[in-house]
PDB file of C-alpha atoms in Angstrom:
ATOM      1  CA  UNK A   1      28.198  -8.283 -17.100  1.00 88.00           C
ATOM      2  CA  UNK A   2      28.449  -4.519 -16.849  1.00 92.00           C
ATOM      3  CA  UNK A   3      27.640  -1.678 -14.462  1.00 92.00           C
ATOM      4  CA  UNK A   4      24.065  -1.436 -15.761  1.00 95.00           C
ATOM      5  CA  UNK A   5      23.503  -5.093 -14.844  1.00 95.00           C
ATOM      6  CA  UNK A   6      24.751  -4.418 -11.313  1.00 93.00           C
ATOM      7  CA  UNK A   7      22.471  -1.380 -10.952  1.00 95.00           C
ATOM      8  CA  UNK A   8      19.522  -3.351 -12.383  1.00 96.00           C
ATOM      9  CA  UNK A   9      20.074  -6.228  -9.963  1.00 95.00           C
ATOM     10  CA  UNK A  10      20.202  -3.742  -7.092  1.00 94.00           C
ATOM     11  CA  UNK A  11      16.889  -2.214  -8.238  1.00 96.00           C
ATOM     12  CA  UNK A  12      15.413  -5.726  -8.319  1.00 96.00           C
ATOM     13  CA  UNK A  13      16.700  -6.474  -4.811  1.00 94.00           C
ATOM     14  CA  UNK A  14      15.033  -3.247  -3.603  1.00 94.00           C
ATOM     15  CA  UNK A  15      11.741  -4.438  -5.132  1.00 95.00           C
ATOM     16  CA  UNK A  16      12.067  -7.732  -3.291  1.00 94.00           C
ATOM     17  CA  UNK A  17      12.988  -5.992  -0.026  1.00 91.00           C
ATOM     18  CA  UNK A  18      10.161  -3.475  -0.151  1.00 90.00           C
ATOM     19  CA  UNK A  19       7.783  -6.213  -1.274  1.00 92.00           C
ATOM     20  CA  UNK A  20       8.660  -8.435   1.668  1.00 91.00           C
ATOM     21  CA  UNK A  21       8.154  -5.455   3.994  1.00 88.00           C
ATOM     22  CA  UNK A  22       4.664  -4.848   2.558  1.00 89.00           C
ATOM     23  CA  UNK A  23       3.764  -8.515   2.907  1.00 92.00           C
ATOM     24  CA  UNK A  24       4.845  -8.432   6.554  1.00 90.00           C
ATOM     25  CA  UNK A  25       3.220  -5.089   7.368  1.00 89.00           C
ATOM     26  CA  UNK A  26       0.686  -3.974   4.736  1.00 89.00           C
ATOM     27  CA  UNK A  27      -1.127  -1.334   6.825  1.00 86.00           C
ATOM     28  CA  UNK A  28       1.151   1.664   6.000  1.00 86.00           C
ATOM     29  CA  UNK A  29       0.826   1.032   2.255  1.00 86.00           C
ATOM     30  CA  UNK A  30      -2.932   0.541   2.471  1.00 87.00           C
ATOM     31  CA  UNK A  31      -3.316   3.692   4.594  1.00 85.00           C
ATOM     32  CA  UNK A  32      -1.223   5.763   2.158  1.00 85.00           C
ATOM     33  CA  UNK A  33      -3.175   4.354  -0.787  1.00 87.00           C
ATOM     34  CA  UNK A  34      -6.474   5.415   0.840  1.00 87.00           C
ATOM     35  CA  UNK A  35      -5.006   8.834   1.728  1.00 87.00           C
ATOM     36  CA  UNK A  36      -4.080   9.287  -1.942  1.00 87.00           C
ATOM     37  CA  UNK A  37      -7.730   8.533  -2.822  1.00 87.00           C
ATOM     38  CA  UNK A  38      -6.728   5.397  -4.712  1.00 83.00           C
ATOM     39  CA  UNK A  39      -8.648   2.146  -4.455  1.00 79.00           C
ATOM     40  CA  UNK A  40      -7.441   0.151  -1.489  1.00 76.00           C
ATOM     41  CA  UNK A  41      -8.869  -2.958   0.069  1.00 79.00           C
ATOM     42  CA  UNK A  42      -7.893  -5.199   2.914  1.00 82.00           C
ATOM     43  CA  UNK A  43      -5.006  -7.249   1.543  1.00 86.00           C
ATOM     44  CA  UNK A  44      -3.993  -4.790  -1.179  1.00 87.00           C
ATOM     45  CA  UNK A  45      -0.721  -4.124   0.625  1.00 88.00           C
ATOM     46  CA  UNK A  46       0.148  -7.803   0.754  1.00 92.00           C
ATOM     47  CA  UNK A  47      -0.922  -8.286  -2.866  1.00 93.00           C
ATOM     48  CA  UNK A  48       1.223  -5.348  -3.989  1.00 92.00           C
ATOM     49  CA  UNK A  49       4.151  -6.603  -1.907  1.00 93.00           C
ATOM     50  CA  UNK A  50       3.854 -10.091  -3.368  1.00 95.00           C
ATOM     51  CA  UNK A  51       3.783  -8.634  -6.886  1.00 95.00           C
ATOM     52  CA  UNK A  52       6.933  -6.616  -6.114  1.00 95.00           C
ATOM     53  CA  UNK A  53       8.652  -9.762  -4.826  1.00 95.00           C
ATOM     54  CA  UNK A  54       7.714 -11.717  -7.946  1.00 97.00           C
ATOM     55  CA  UNK A  55       8.794  -8.931 -10.302  1.00 97.00           C
ATOM     56  CA  UNK A  56      12.076  -8.325  -8.468  1.00 96.00           C
ATOM     57  CA  UNK A  57      12.763 -12.062  -8.264  1.00 96.00           C
ATOM     58  CA  UNK A  58      12.056 -12.525 -11.968  1.00 97.00           C
ATOM     59  CA  UNK A  59      14.369  -9.615 -12.689  1.00 96.00           C
ATOM     60  CA  UNK A  60      17.164 -11.349 -10.800  1.00 95.00           C
ATOM     61  CA  UNK A  61      16.528 -14.790 -12.265  1.00 96.00           C
ATOM     62  CA  UNK A  62      15.690 -14.037 -15.880  1.00 93.00           C
ATOM     63  CA  UNK A  63      17.169 -12.107 -18.729  1.00 90.00           C
ATOM     64  CA  UNK A  64      13.764 -10.848 -19.835  1.00 95.00           C
ATOM     65  CA  UNK A  65      13.515  -7.356 -21.264  1.00 97.00           C
ATOM     66  CA  UNK A  66       9.782  -7.443 -20.543  1.00 97.00           C
ATOM     67  CA  UNK A  67      10.439  -7.969 -16.849  1.00 97.00           C
ATOM     68  CA  UNK A  68      12.952  -5.111 -16.821  1.00 97.00           C
ATOM     69  CA  UNK A  69      10.458  -2.874 -18.625  1.00 98.00           C
ATOM     70  CA  UNK A  70       7.709  -3.780 -16.137  1.00 97.00           C
ATOM     71  CA  UNK A  71      10.059  -2.967 -13.248  1.00 97.00           C
ATOM     72  CA  UNK A  72      10.864   0.389 -14.852  1.00 97.00           C
ATOM     73  CA  UNK A  73       7.179   1.209 -15.250  1.00 97.00           C
ATOM     74  CA  UNK A  74       6.532   0.201 -11.633  1.00 96.00           C
ATOM     75  CA  UNK A  75       9.293   2.533 -10.445  1.00 96.00           C
ATOM     76  CA  UNK A  76       7.723   5.347 -12.509  1.00 96.00           C
ATOM     77  CA  UNK A  77       4.359   4.665 -10.853  1.00 93.00           C
ATOM     78  CA  UNK A  78       6.088   4.794  -7.466  1.00 91.00           C
ATOM     79  CA  UNK A  79       7.623   8.155  -8.416  1.00 93.00           C
ATOM     80  CA  UNK A  80       4.223   9.607  -9.297  1.00 93.00           C
ATOM     81  CA  UNK A  81       2.721   8.238  -6.061  1.00 89.00           C
ATOM     82  CA  UNK A  82       5.500   9.759  -3.949  1.00 90.00           C
ATOM     83  CA  UNK A  83       5.109  13.136  -5.688  1.00 93.00           C
ATOM     84  CA  UNK A  84       1.354  12.992  -5.033  1.00 90.00           C
ATOM     85  CA  UNK A  85       1.987  12.076  -1.393  1.00 89.00           C
ATOM     86  CA  UNK A  86       4.362  15.025  -1.048  1.00 90.00           C
ATOM     87  CA  UNK A  87       1.832  17.421  -2.579  1.00 92.00           C
ATOM     88  CA  UNK A  88      -0.883  16.162  -0.231  1.00 89.00           C
ATOM     89  CA  UNK A  89       1.436  16.574   2.750  1.00 87.00           C
ATOM     90  CA  UNK A  90       1.314  12.913   3.770  1.00 85.00           C
ATOM     91  CA  UNK A  91       3.728  11.943   6.522  1.00 83.00           C
ATOM     92  CA  UNK A  92       4.117   8.404   5.248  1.00 82.00           C
ATOM     93  CA  UNK A  93       4.009   6.866   1.786  1.00 78.00           C
ATOM     94  CA  UNK A  94       3.964   3.193   2.791  1.00 78.00           C
ATOM     95  CA  UNK A  95       6.599   2.288   0.229  1.00 76.00           C
ATOM     96  CA  UNK A  96       8.821   0.256   2.520  1.00 73.00           C
ATOM     97  CA  UNK A  97       6.079  -1.218   4.671  1.00 64.00           C
ATOM     98  CA  UNK A  98       7.568  -1.929   8.088  1.00 60.00           C
ATOM     99  CA  UNK A  99       9.765   1.165   8.055  1.00 59.00           C
ATOM    100  CA  UNK A 100       8.194   4.594   8.317  1.00 68.00           C
ATOM    101  CA  UNK A 101       9.034   6.292   5.048  1.00 71.00           C
ATOM    102  CA  UNK A 102       8.137   9.930   4.586  1.00 78.00           C
ATOM    103  CA  UNK A 103       7.727  10.978   0.951  1.00 85.00           C
ATOM    104  CA  UNK A 104      10.551  13.299  -0.082  1.00 86.00           C
ATOM    105  CA  UNK A 105      12.550  14.482  -3.069  1.00 91.00           C
ATOM    106  CA  UNK A 106      15.315  11.917  -2.518  1.00 89.00           C
ATOM    107  CA  UNK A 107      12.679   9.197  -2.642  1.00 88.00           C
ATOM    108  CA  UNK A 108      11.438  10.514  -6.012  1.00 93.00           C
ATOM    109  CA  UNK A 109      14.983  10.744  -7.384  1.00 93.00           C
ATOM    110  CA  UNK A 110      15.861   7.186  -6.323  1.00 92.00           C
ATOM    111  CA  UNK A 111      12.657   5.883  -7.921  1.00 94.00           C
ATOM    112  CA  UNK A 112      13.314   7.786 -11.155  1.00 96.00           C
ATOM    113  CA  UNK A 113      16.935   6.600 -11.316  1.00 96.00           C
ATOM    114  CA  UNK A 114      15.736   3.034 -10.709  1.00 96.00           C
ATOM    115  CA  UNK A 115      13.149   3.458 -13.482  1.00 98.00           C
ATOM    116  CA  UNK A 116      15.848   4.636 -15.889  1.00 97.00           C
ATOM    117  CA  UNK A 117      18.158   1.782 -14.905  1.00 97.00           C
ATOM    118  CA  UNK A 118      15.412  -0.793 -15.441  1.00 97.00           C
ATOM    119  CA  UNK A 119      14.388   0.707 -18.776  1.00 97.00           C
ATOM    120  CA  UNK A 120      18.008   0.878 -19.877  1.00 97.00           C
ATOM    121  CA  UNK A 121      18.387  -2.781 -18.983  1.00 97.00           C
ATOM    122  CA  UNK A 122      15.211  -3.523 -20.960  1.00 97.00           C
ATOM    123  CA  UNK A 123      16.644  -1.786 -24.018  1.00 97.00           C
ATOM    124  CA  UNK A 124      20.066  -3.405 -23.832  1.00 96.00           C
ATOM    125  CA  UNK A 125      18.875  -6.806 -22.663  1.00 94.00           C
ATOM    126  CA  UNK A 126      19.259  -7.575 -18.977  1.00 95.00           C
ATOM    127  CA  UNK A 127      21.378 -10.437 -17.752  1.00 94.00           C
ATOM    128  CA  UNK A 128      20.204 -12.849 -15.081  1.00 94.00           C
ATOM    129  CA  UNK A 129      22.146 -12.478 -11.836  1.00 90.00           C
ATOM    130  CA  UNK A 130      23.469 -16.047 -11.878  1.00 89.00           C
ATOM    131  CA  UNK A 131      24.592 -15.828 -15.494  1.00 92.00           C
ATOM    132  CA  UNK A 132      26.193 -12.453 -14.900  1.00 89.00           C
ATOM    133  CA  UNK A 133      28.159 -13.574 -11.870  1.00 89.00           C
ATOM    134  CA  UNK A 134      29.214 -16.776 -13.640  1.00 90.00           C
ATOM    135  CA  UNK A 135      30.451 -14.828 -16.672  1.00 91.00           C
ATOM    136  CA  UNK A 136      33.406 -13.256 -14.844  1.00 91.00           C
ATOM    137  CA  UNK A 137      36.304 -14.371 -12.690  1.00 92.00           C
ATOM    138  CA  UNK A 138      35.378 -15.070  -9.071  1.00 91.00           C
ATOM    139  CA  UNK A 139      36.996 -11.912  -7.605  1.00 92.00           C
ATOM    140  CA  UNK A 140      34.949  -9.749  -9.988  1.00 92.00           C
ATOM    141  CA  UNK A 141      31.873 -11.847  -9.226  1.00 91.00           C
ATOM    142  CA  UNK A 142      32.322 -11.325  -5.483  1.00 93.00           C
ATOM    143  CA  UNK A 143      32.884  -7.584  -5.968  1.00 93.00           C
ATOM    144  CA  UNK A 144      29.748  -7.351  -8.124  1.00 91.00           C
ATOM    145  CA  UNK A 145      27.660  -9.229  -5.550  1.00 90.00           C
ATOM    146  CA  UNK A 146      28.947  -6.965  -2.777  1.00 92.00           C
ATOM    147  CA  UNK A 147      28.143  -3.908  -4.916  1.00 91.00           C
ATOM    148  CA  UNK A 148      24.571  -5.129  -5.506  1.00 89.00           C
ATOM    149  CA  UNK A 149      24.011  -5.675  -1.783  1.00 88.00           C
ATOM    150  CA  UNK A 150      25.621  -2.333  -0.871  1.00 90.00           C
ATOM    151  CA  UNK A 151      23.613  -0.352  -3.420  1.00 89.00           C
ATOM    152  CA  UNK A 152      20.323  -2.039  -2.542  1.00 90.00           C
ATOM    153  CA  UNK A 153      20.961  -1.733   1.189  1.00 85.00           C
ATOM    154  CA  UNK A 154      21.808   1.945   0.845  1.00 87.00           C
ATOM    155  CA  UNK A 155      18.681   2.591  -1.213  1.00 86.00           C
ATOM    156  CA  UNK A 156      16.445   0.794   1.283  1.00 83.00           C
ATOM    157  CA  UNK A 157      18.058   2.672   4.167  1.00 80.00           C
ATOM    158  CA  UNK A 158      17.597   6.022   2.436  1.00 79.00           C
ATOM    159  CA  UNK A 159      13.981   5.222   1.518  1.00 76.00           C
ATOM    160  CA  UNK A 160      13.250   4.176   5.081  1.00 74.00           C
ATOM    161  CA  UNK A 161      13.785   7.683   6.246  1.00 63.00           C
TER     162      UNK A 161
END
């Protein structure tokens, strides 16, 4: 386990958190998607949220480079969408779902950093969360778990506006 694993797990937790939010409240995402002139249909927010949950969950549970690469690509897509939302002057991007999230530069930066973290994990071979925490002494394991929660919580709070 290393610092990249911790950052990757945090990025995966953010995917799960934002996915759950979209499943619970899909309207902001669907509205932003329509405002960006992208195809949106009733249920697209929930479908996107469910896909985020699955991808983030797989990232936490598997050591698959393909999953990490897919997460990195998804974060790049999010970055492009937020930039487009900023250029169009949208007041909400729908990224977090239940929380009003205005598109801004910090949002783009966090998405790009997450994309780089995920792609770095894909290149170096990500470690499953359970295996990573089990590979170190319990105090280090606890500190790593706390770091993952703190990083992911901070990111979600910052993205929520």
